Amino acid sequence: MSVLIILILVSLAVAIGFLVAFIWSVRAGQYEDDYTPSVRMLFDDKVSSKSEINPEQSDKNH
Amino acid sequence: MSKQPTCYHCGESCEEEIITFDDKPFCCNGCQTVYEILNQNDLCDYYRLEQMPGISPKVAKQGRFAYLDHAEIQDQLLDFKDESISKISLYIPQIHCSSCLWLLENLFKLQPNIKQSRVNFLKKEVSITFSNQELSLRGVVELITSLGYEPEINLDRTTMTQKKSISRRLVYQVGLAGFAFGNIMLLSLPEYFGLDLESFDTFSSWFGHLNLIIATPVAFYSGWDYFKSATVSLRKKRLNIDVPIALGILVLYTRSAYEVVSQTGAGYFDSLCGLLFFLLIGKIFQEKTYHRLSFERDFRSYFPISVTKLTEYGEESIPVNTIQKGDRILIHNGELIPVDAILIKGDGRIDNSFATGESKPIKKNSGDRIYAGGKQQGEAIEIEALKPLSQSKLTSLWNDQFTQEEDFTHFSKITDQISQWFTPIILFVAIASGLYQLQFGISEVVKVVSAVLIVACPCALALAAPFTFGHASRWLGRKNCYLRTSNVVENLADIDHIVFDKTGTLTYSKDQSVVYHGKSLNTAQELSIKTIFRQSNHPLSRIIYNFLPNGDFPILNTFKEIPGKGLAANLDGNLYQLGSPNWLNTELKNNNETTVVVAINKEIIGYFTIQNDYRKGLRSLINKLSMQFKLSILSGDNDNQKSALANFFPPESELLFNQTPQDKMDVVERIQSNGIKVMMVGDGLNDAGALKKSDVGVSLAEDVNAFSPACDMILAAEQFSLLDHFMKFAKDCKRIVIISFIISFIYNIVGLTLAVQGLLSPVAAAILMPVSSISVVGFSTLATWIASRKIG
């Protein structure tokens, strides 16, 4: 029966993992704006011919 | 009709001129410039994403954002700043499509010193990170303004932070409770299936301890707000509705912990976590709906008041919300300054008592900056608006006047009354049923007591009033009737006695026939008199001012307005006095009209008579109102209209004339001393004291800026004849609240009967609770809507 203890510990660990993921996602602001990202991902990231791309601009999450 | 070409940039039809550039039509230079900038920088994807997405940029004056160079202002606006990087969030109301989004997120292509820009589409906000060594904040704002996206910069950051929706803390609390609820149920499965745990004794105690570990943070983190609110209310020696909930949580937790530690049972941790989970979900739902309501209130409601704008063609009355930056505005004596402005002309004596509480007027000279919310005392001044009207600022000014907090910690009167005796009853029922259950064992007691405490939670009670009154004030707003806070609806429903001012309230304050009698005035005298009337905001002054011919205004040496009496001014060494016959010690035979006497250097020259035109629909309104309310008139004028008014009013009404502002206040106080609720309807300025004193002060707004923060309700003058409908609506709303209470009581009684008998588990009770809340909110929303249809 001791296998049960291990299983429960594993399941609890998974659940805590999800809880941490949830808290992290709230803290990262994923629930603040649930519209913009859906539009943003459809933009083509065309390489500009004139202006050089600033390396700093890539997603720096706040 | 030939098809008008539409602007490639903003989509408006090119009516006045067509500028063709790059084979594309543009409606103005502004649009063409934006296109050029975008084209040069290879940003024409902007036009691919949406058709004609642009906003025609307004022609910006040079240096209008110069104030952004001040370090103090920058500190106030910037979210973050260090040696090289600054961050700012700007509110841009123009954001409307995916092209806007794309362009604003690609600002770095236009200006390499912008490191990053992110748009929050729903909040219409862009946060920009830029290197502050190469680029100033002003530069950033000017750049996006040149693209047509002018940000709305509000220096009043405190009002911004309030707009935050659901607090993250609440989300964490729900997440934690949900997590624990699921896992504890899983670990309680053997218990649920009645597995014989005697044979694995180690397991049962092991599971129990695991549950205890999981449930502890739930009880104390997720449930913290309930404990806090309960202790606060107990310290004030009052029982609020969070007390039974906190007690229920505590009973469940300690009992369960005791069972686990003493190995006498498995406890009720599943119930505890489920209870908190559902409670908190109900709370999120509450907050979300409530935020929407208050948001609409702040941003959609505007006051139907107007200001006098000076244009090259003369004076023009415009609604206060259309003030543009740079407009010249005339502020009369006693008027509120609606926007931040620069004093251009006149002797400013600004009373900031509404904003700061300091009522001693502050002297301002031309060129000085004056802030919105001040009140001019003395002669009329000319100001130039520095920015458009900030609606929320005016709203907050109105609301802060009495610093009434309108949120869930501040309940309306009915709710307070009911919860005062509701909570003790619940506690009594809980204790009684607990004692009764004692015969079946201590575990039954815990179950029943906690179920009783939880099912009885009068959340629905707490919801009914704010939702009903919140919706009501929104509906009234659509009818041009604006309430200071939604709780005014409740006061409105309790009114027994209505007091009217006469001039400007029962009579029209414009388009009246004015006649001058006496020695004829020369042009200079006429202009002098007109100038003196120009300073004042009294309805009579406004009428005579409009009656007198135009010309160049001479300059006043001194000016004084004596409320209830008249105006006095010094001009070219002559003392002008314009006012009531009483004040100037004259008796006039003419008795059917309101009279304003003109005296120069104490010598009576003549007088103006003003025909009293009563408002349309006054008779039927008074008839309808007199059936339900006692009515009175309090007028500052003489009593020559008494017989005319007696025709309108029922015989028992009190008609008082020659009242000073102080008299009016005293009369209101005298009526109130008998426990009678008084509503005062006035023009908002000369009646300020009485308006404040009364239970509901209504200020009637016509062409004149009569915004007085002393009032509770602003009613557009053309809606005056609907006053009885508004009163009836308020009464209906109060009835709706009472019906909502009954609904929630029915839930409670059903729930309690089951709970007392031990038929209801705490989790079922916790599910029943949000259901009752939702049905009460749904009912109040629907019923208020139906009632509002009847206003007409």
PDB file of C-alpha atoms in Angstrom, chain B residues 59-70 138 141-142 325 386:
ATOM      1  CA  VAL B  59      -3.295  70.995 -35.754  1.00  0.00           C
ATOM      2  CA  ALA B  60      -1.172  71.208 -32.675  1.00  0.00           C
ATOM      3  CA  LYS B  61       0.045  74.462 -31.313  1.00  0.00           C
ATOM      4  CA  GLN B  62       3.723  74.759 -30.778  1.00  0.00           C
ATOM      5  CA  GLY B  63       4.789  74.079 -27.258  1.00  0.00           C
ATOM      6  CA  ARG B  64       1.515  72.826 -25.946  1.00  0.00           C
ATOM      7  CA  PHE B  65       3.285  69.941 -24.268  1.00  0.00           C
ATOM      8  CA  ALA B  66       6.017  72.175 -22.879  1.00  0.00           C
ATOM      9  CA  TYR B  67       4.791  71.456 -19.385  1.00  0.00           C
ATOM     10  CA  LEU B  68       6.024  67.890 -19.793  1.00  0.00           C
ATOM     11  CA  ASP B  69       9.560  69.200 -19.481  1.00  0.00           C
ATOM     12  CA  HIS B  70       9.035  69.994 -15.808  1.00  0.00           C
ATOM     13  CA  ARG B 138       7.678  65.602 -24.329  1.00  0.00           C
ATOM     14  CA  VAL B 141       4.099  62.599 -26.500  1.00  0.00           C
ATOM     15  CA  GLU B 142       4.688  64.912 -29.434  1.00  0.00           C
ATOM     16  CA  LYS B 325      -8.006  73.946 -24.779  1.00  0.00           C
ATOM     17  CA  LEU B 386      -5.444  75.034 -20.442  1.00  0.00           C
TER      18      LEU B 386
END
